């Protein structure tokens, strides 16, 4: 199945270049030798706990912390009022009570005036042990004046809705971005509206509209968020061990937030136990550990528990989408319009490029070739936790892929056309690439029909349809769901993509030691993606050095060059390209050294894996290892050549890469109980060239489990009183192996034309593509009951209700 | 990590030792068996006992045996033992069927039948099994022991007849030759508490239902049972129509509430559907099908 070229094996049995090899980091993980933030223990270190708001919306009348301060072992109790008195000499504010978000909003570090969501940070206790810190929380007496809360995003803009952000002088719950806009549009509004109106008037056309919710979910990484801050009172040096997907970006943000000189900040992200976007943002807890160290003169550890992670850190999705699709009766799509109400929570803390306030949602036109598309996204504040872009979503592409794949199925139902046939009629043809989408994306490469036909072949699609018809005749309900998704991953270019003004390009450094062993220094941070393996393989591919001879250093800002971090599947598209580029620089340096040693012109040399040799005389050559030693030797080098093979590079991607895939899900539904069994899941991914196919497959497996989870069970809902109904793993359900079938994977390889090794990102593909496949399968199964749509999660209750013709509203408490 | 409040700890070596320790540590002490409900509650600080009396080493609370016409299960018998017990499998399929659906292997390796009964969660699966089979429990105090029918054991959610100074020592079930039994559960995900569950046994004799029991959990069935439905079935042929009518009586007697597992109307529907399915299979098993 795996289309990787045969490559020679190293002495350790690893491929020299691309191919499956075991993850080198697993040796320490499976032995319990990983080093996570909570494993960091510094001499004299203090512990901490955060007192959180029990209310979604309340005015703080008073805080009495005297009893907590009197508890033996408590060192300091910090409140928002105290933070407001700690001067912060920075450009972004003058004290520590508020901090900037990644979307140019402000967020309370500790609440001073009001609490605005359940779980918001109210006080910070520093103590000699985490147990004492936690005990002290119960001794803090906060008097609240409880206010009405805005829990239903659809009511956020009601004239009588309580105003959440009165701290900013707001009079309603609208959100204004850094450009002054209160809603974000893309595509051609007029042409799209005209096309839809024309279709409505044309008896040969149909128009279908559906309300589609992508409810609030949570990344729920196995390791929760935390930090250990050590601010040396003598040198002013801050060392911050932290759960960050983007250590360099965090360093710069702390320089801005804390007003510390950036050269005195060292951010270390040791092993990270899952991120999925949850560890992109800067949380109050991180800032509090820094302030705590500043005020106590000692290292301070903050580590949240599971409920704190679920209730207060960055959620994902929460998009209420109204989608309208127009098509001819033959099934040719004419136009799609999507209107979105985006629930951003109490602070606009979305992590996304500045020029893309709705992320890359406007890639929603999908994998189909039609001229007219338009979307409008209107964000609102609600009394819910802030965040917004997290959970393997490629900057909102998950929502985009879901809405188009769902509404295409609605169209198929309306046309009574097979959803596979409808898709095949509209997929972008291979000869249209690079393809300019109606909302302005330049898809780099693709052979969509080939991928779809492969998925259908693996699934045995026609046979499945026959089986379905037979079963229906017997009163058994199976469903077949298809999703064809296209992602755009690997942000920048930096000209158009930045976060807080930091352009999305990645630095990299490669050192080749005299014995031919190498060290690659990366800006991106692995949270489980196996960068230490994959990046060594990229260098191995370019230089012929065995992967086991290449160490990869990452996660320490003092040890690595600047870069924007790992999210939006950007590590391989951006830093992977950087690794290739820097290795090629080394190869060119090696060529000059080899030419000097071989006493010929560099122009006379040719490269084969791991070796420069003289054209026409293959015996006469030097291996990269020999050249490495020569570069440090007495060998006389041409004028202007410095010696050594080390090199650095900064990679500024010319465009995103556009991975895509076709997923087919087969479910069996018990319509009397509403239970769904995912029987089969076929996933054909095209992520361009695969560096380590085994790791790619592992990423796809994880993403498919994510997708099944979101489609069937994962949910953070709220009741009208503002209570978070997904605040523990008893309430926030993650799928287990029991809910996941034995995945059937396939691949096509369409290299990215602009990436040095033709690779595209794949980390989020399966999460982006799979929810629609599962939902489409369930709806397909129960379509004989007249069901065209029901919102995620499709719990047994929701499926049964849909069969009854009364699907549930899932973002609010079940009634 | 979630951290509990300070707590005392004492290890009991026998039932009498445990009773003495309960007395010594007073009102805010709690027995800990498998700890898979109590410890998480302590970590979430929903529970904050002053002392834990650990009965994990009390040998007399272990083991599954037959005494006369009854199966006797020690309070410290783990879910995993209930699941794999040949004695229970021989007499009642319902144990294995229910246990397979209770939590996950990690919990089942620690959690105990006595702990499940005493926790008295309104969604507890074994409470439905116990009510269906009309079992009883033996409760020991310093002054002696008493036997309480499981259908009389619960005083409300999380409340039982076991007093602070007492320990549940055994759970007992009558053996019914020819009985077929079954358990049906709908859960949102493996390991979750039930949205609704129903367990039944049926003894079919001479073509009619001679004896039966119906237990339900998570649906607000009083004492986890459905006596009207049982009474309806006795003496009737186990036809689909009769079984469905009985299941409807069982559902009618339930009073579920809406929560994130599902709305009340759905749970009521499940009470019928799952009771019907369990009755069907129980009756079929009793008839040797």
Tab-separated table of N, CA and C in Angstrom, chain A residues 220-289:
chain	number	residue	atom	x	y	z
A	220	UNK	N	-8.852	18.288	25.160
A	220	UNK	CA	-8.633	17.294	26.207
A	220	UNK	C	-7.322	16.523	26.052
A	221	UNK	N	-6.191	17.208	25.968
A	221	UNK	CA	-4.930	16.465	25.883
A	221	UNK	C	-4.703	15.656	27.157
A	222	UNK	N	-3.984	14.537	27.024
A	222	UNK	CA	-3.764	13.690	28.188
A	222	UNK	C	-3.053	14.471	29.292
A	223	UNK	N	-2.051	15.265	28.917
A	223	UNK	CA	-1.379	16.135	29.887
A	223	UNK	C	-2.119	17.472	29.912
A	224	UNK	N	-2.540	17.883	31.092
A	224	UNK	CA	-3.209	19.187	31.192
A	224	UNK	C	-2.160	20.295	31.121
A	225	UNK	N	-2.605	21.544	31.156
A	225	UNK	CA	-1.676	22.665	31.009
A	225	UNK	C	-1.009	22.990	32.339
A	226	UNK	N	0.199	23.479	32.258
A	226	UNK	CA	0.908	23.855	33.478
A	226	UNK	C	2.213	24.544	33.172
A	227	UNK	N	2.850	25.042	34.215
A	227	UNK	CA	4.127	25.725	34.042
A	227	UNK	C	4.909	25.733	35.350
A	228	UNK	N	6.217	25.852	35.207
A	228	UNK	CA	7.080	26.111	36.358
A	228	UNK	C	7.873	27.360	36.001
A	229	UNK	N	7.681	28.420	36.786
A	229	UNK	CA	8.365	29.682	36.500
A	229	UNK	C	9.456	29.906	37.529
A	230	UNK	N	10.632	30.260	37.026
A	230	UNK	CA	11.735	30.612	37.920
A	230	UNK	C	12.303	31.950	37.463
A	231	UNK	N	11.966	32.958	38.230
A	231	UNK	CA	12.456	34.305	37.910
A	231	UNK	C	13.587	34.608	38.881
A	232	UNK	N	14.791	34.603	38.364
A	232	UNK	CA	15.957	34.802	39.233
A	232	UNK	C	16.002	36.260	39.686
A	233	UNK	N	15.856	36.503	40.997
A	233	UNK	CA	15.776	37.890	41.460
A	233	UNK	C	17.087	38.645	41.270
A	234	UNK	N	18.197	37.932	41.128
A	234	UNK	CA	19.494	38.609	40.969
A	234	UNK	C	19.748	38.965	39.502
A	235	UNK	N	19.587	37.960	38.622
A	235	UNK	CA	19.933	38.203	37.208
A	235	UNK	C	18.747	38.723	36.399
A	236	UNK	N	17.558	38.568	36.939
A	236	UNK	CA	16.372	38.957	36.177
A	236	UNK	C	16.024	37.959	35.095
A	237	UNK	N	16.691	36.820	35.090
A	237	UNK	CA	16.439	35.795	34.070
A	237	UNK	C	15.181	35.005	34.427
A	238	UNK	N	14.281	34.895	33.473
A	238	UNK	CA	13.089	34.068	33.670
A	238	UNK	C	13.261	32.769	32.894
A	239	UNK	N	13.176	31.655	33.601
A	239	UNK	CA	13.115	30.361	32.932
A	239	UNK	C	11.713	29.815	33.151
A	240	UNK	N	11.028	29.529	32.063
A	240	UNK	CA	9.648	29.050	32.165
A	240	UNK	C	9.524	27.687	31.492
A	241	UNK	N	9.315	26.677	32.303
A	241	UNK	CA	8.976	25.351	31.767
A	241	UNK	C	7.472	25.363	31.558
A	242	UNK	N	7.031	25.072	30.367
A	242	UNK	CA	5.596	25.249	30.118
A	242	UNK	C	5.082	24.315	29.044
A	243	UNK	N	3.801	24.006	29.138
A	243	UNK	CA	3.151	23.156	28.138
A	243	UNK	C	2.783	24.030	26.943
A	244	UNK	N	3.721	24.185	26.034
A	244	UNK	CA	3.486	25.075	24.899
A	244	UNK	C	3.753	24.370	23.584
A	245	UNK	N	2.846	24.608	22.622
A	245	UNK	CA	3.063	24.131	21.259
A	245	UNK	C	3.915	25.117	20.474
A	246	UNK	N	4.133	26.294	21.071
A	246	UNK	CA	4.799	27.367	20.334
A	246	UNK	C	5.716	28.136	21.286
A	247	UNK	N	6.837	27.512	21.698
A	247	UNK	CA	7.669	28.152	22.728
A	247	UNK	C	8.195	29.528	22.335
A	248	UNK	N	8.557	29.694	21.070
A	248	UNK	CA	9.122	30.997	20.675
A	248	UNK	C	8.063	32.081	20.681
A	249	UNK	N	6.902	31.761	20.142
A	249	UNK	CA	5.828	32.758	20.154
A	249	UNK	C	5.471	33.105	21.600
A	250	UNK	N	5.453	32.102	22.467
A	250	UNK	CA	5.155	32.381	23.869
A	250	UNK	C	6.207	33.307	24.482
A	251	UNK	N	7.472	33.076	24.157
A	251	UNK	CA	8.519	33.929	24.720
A	251	UNK	C	8.258	35.397	24.364
A	252	UNK	N	7.928	35.628	23.111
A	252	UNK	CA	7.696	37.004	22.691
A	252	UNK	C	6.455	37.576	23.374
A	253	UNK	N	5.422	36.745	23.512
A	253	UNK	CA	4.212	37.227	24.184
A	253	UNK	C	4.522	37.575	25.650
A	254	UNK	N	5.349	36.753	26.308
A	254	UNK	CA	5.692	37.067	27.700
A	254	UNK	C	6.516	38.346	27.778
A	255	UNK	N	7.347	38.558	26.786
A	255	UNK	CA	8.115	39.798	26.777
A	255	UNK	C	7.151	40.978	26.717
A	256	UNK	N	6.092	40.819	25.925
A	256	UNK	CA	5.097	41.893	25.790
A	256	UNK	C	4.232	41.986	27.048
A	257	UNK	N	3.811	40.828	27.564
A	257	UNK	CA	2.904	40.829	28.715
A	257	UNK	C	3.627	41.252	29.982
A	258	UNK	N	4.784	40.635	30.212
A	258	UNK	CA	5.471	40.860	31.475
A	258	UNK	C	6.422	42.048	31.415
A	259	UNK	N	6.656	42.536	30.210
A	259	UNK	CA	7.566	43.654	30.084
A	259	UNK	C	9.003	43.277	30.385
A	260	UNK	N	9.288	41.973	30.338
A	260	UNK	CA	10.655	41.526	30.591
A	260	UNK	C	11.454	41.617	29.296
A	261	UNK	N	12.756	41.896	29.430
A	261	UNK	CA	13.569	41.904	28.210
A	261	UNK	C	13.586	40.502	27.609
A	262	UNK	N	13.331	40.395	26.307
A	262	UNK	CA	13.146	39.075	25.698
A	262	UNK	C	14.390	38.192	25.813
A	263	UNK	N	15.573	38.828	25.837
A	263	UNK	CA	16.792	38.004	25.915
A	263	UNK	C	16.930	37.356	27.276
A	264	UNK	N	16.162	37.824	28.241
A	264	UNK	CA	16.233	37.233	29.569
A	264	UNK	C	15.129	36.201	29.806
A	265	UNK	N	14.396	35.882	28.775
A	265	UNK	CA	13.337	34.875	28.914
A	265	UNK	C	13.756	33.603	28.192
A	266	UNK	N	13.694	32.507	28.910
A	266	UNK	CA	13.960	31.207	28.288
A	266	UNK	C	12.712	30.344	28.499
A	267	UNK	N	12.080	29.967	27.405
A	267	UNK	CA	10.904	29.096	27.490
A	267	UNK	C	11.325	27.676	27.121
A	268	UNK	N	11.037	26.764	28.013
A	268	UNK	CA	11.361	25.363	27.763
A	268	UNK	C	10.064	24.560	27.752
A	269	UNK	N	9.794	23.950	26.636
A	269	UNK	CA	8.682	23.000	26.572
A	269	UNK	C	9.302	21.620	26.518
A	270	UNK	N	9.264	20.905	27.618
A	270	UNK	CA	9.862	19.569	27.587
A	270	UNK	C	8.930	18.613	26.844
A	271	UNK	N	8.851	17.376	27.210
A	271	UNK	CA	7.896	16.503	26.524
A	271	UNK	C	6.481	17.034	26.766
A	272	UNK	N	5.686	17.039	25.710
A	272	UNK	CA	4.325	17.580	25.807
A	272	UNK	C	3.344	16.445	25.519
A	273	UNK	N	2.430	16.251	26.446
A	273	UNK	CA	1.501	15.122	26.338
A	273	UNK	C	0.232	15.462	25.590
A	274	UNK	N	0.379	15.794	24.336
A	274	UNK	CA	-0.793	16.132	23.526
A	274	UNK	C	-1.094	17.606	23.592
A	275	UNK	N	-1.490	18.155	22.455
A	275	UNK	CA	-1.804	19.578	22.416
A	275	UNK	C	-3.104	19.821	21.676
A	276	UNK	N	-3.121	19.454	20.396
A	276	UNK	CA	-4.328	19.597	19.562
A	276	UNK	C	-4.833	21.033	19.570
A	277	UNK	N	-3.941	21.984	19.727
A	277	UNK	CA	-4.334	23.386	19.757
A	277	UNK	C	-4.577	23.909	21.148
A	278	UNK	N	-4.757	23.023	22.106
A	278	UNK	CA	-5.033	23.455	23.476
A	278	UNK	C	-3.843	24.210	24.074
A	279	UNK	N	-2.648	23.955	23.548
A	279	UNK	CA	-1.440	24.537	24.150
A	279	UNK	C	-0.805	25.598	23.251
A	280	UNK	N	-1.655	26.247	22.452
A	280	UNK	CA	-1.192	27.379	21.649
A	280	UNK	C	-1.322	28.665	22.451
A	281	UNK	N	-2.402	28.797	23.164
A	281	UNK	CA	-2.697	30.051	23.856
A	281	UNK	C	-1.845	30.250	25.093
A	282	UNK	N	-1.884	31.500	25.595
A	282	UNK	CA	-1.229	31.822	26.868
A	282	UNK	C	-2.338	31.935	27.912
A	283	UNK	N	-2.264	31.112	28.939
A	283	UNK	CA	-3.325	31.076	29.944
A	283	UNK	C	-2.947	31.867	31.187
A	284	UNK	N	-3.967	32.347	31.910
A	284	UNK	CA	-3.695	33.069	33.153
A	284	UNK	C	-2.771	32.292	34.099
A	285	UNK	N	-2.933	30.961	34.155
A	285	UNK	CA	-2.102	30.163	35.059
A	285	UNK	C	-0.617	30.322	34.778
A	286	UNK	N	-0.251	30.376	33.481
A	286	UNK	CA	1.163	30.558	33.134
A	286	UNK	C	1.655	31.904	33.677
A	287	UNK	N	0.842	32.938	33.417
A	287	UNK	CA	1.230	34.293	33.838
A	287	UNK	C	1.320	34.344	35.362
A	288	UNK	N	0.379	33.669	36.022
A	288	UNK	CA	0.363	33.692	37.487
A	288	UNK	C	1.592	33.002	38.074
A	289	UNK	N	2.050	31.929	37.419
A	289	UNK	CA	3.256	31.284	37.951
A	289	UNK	C	4.449	32.235	37.824
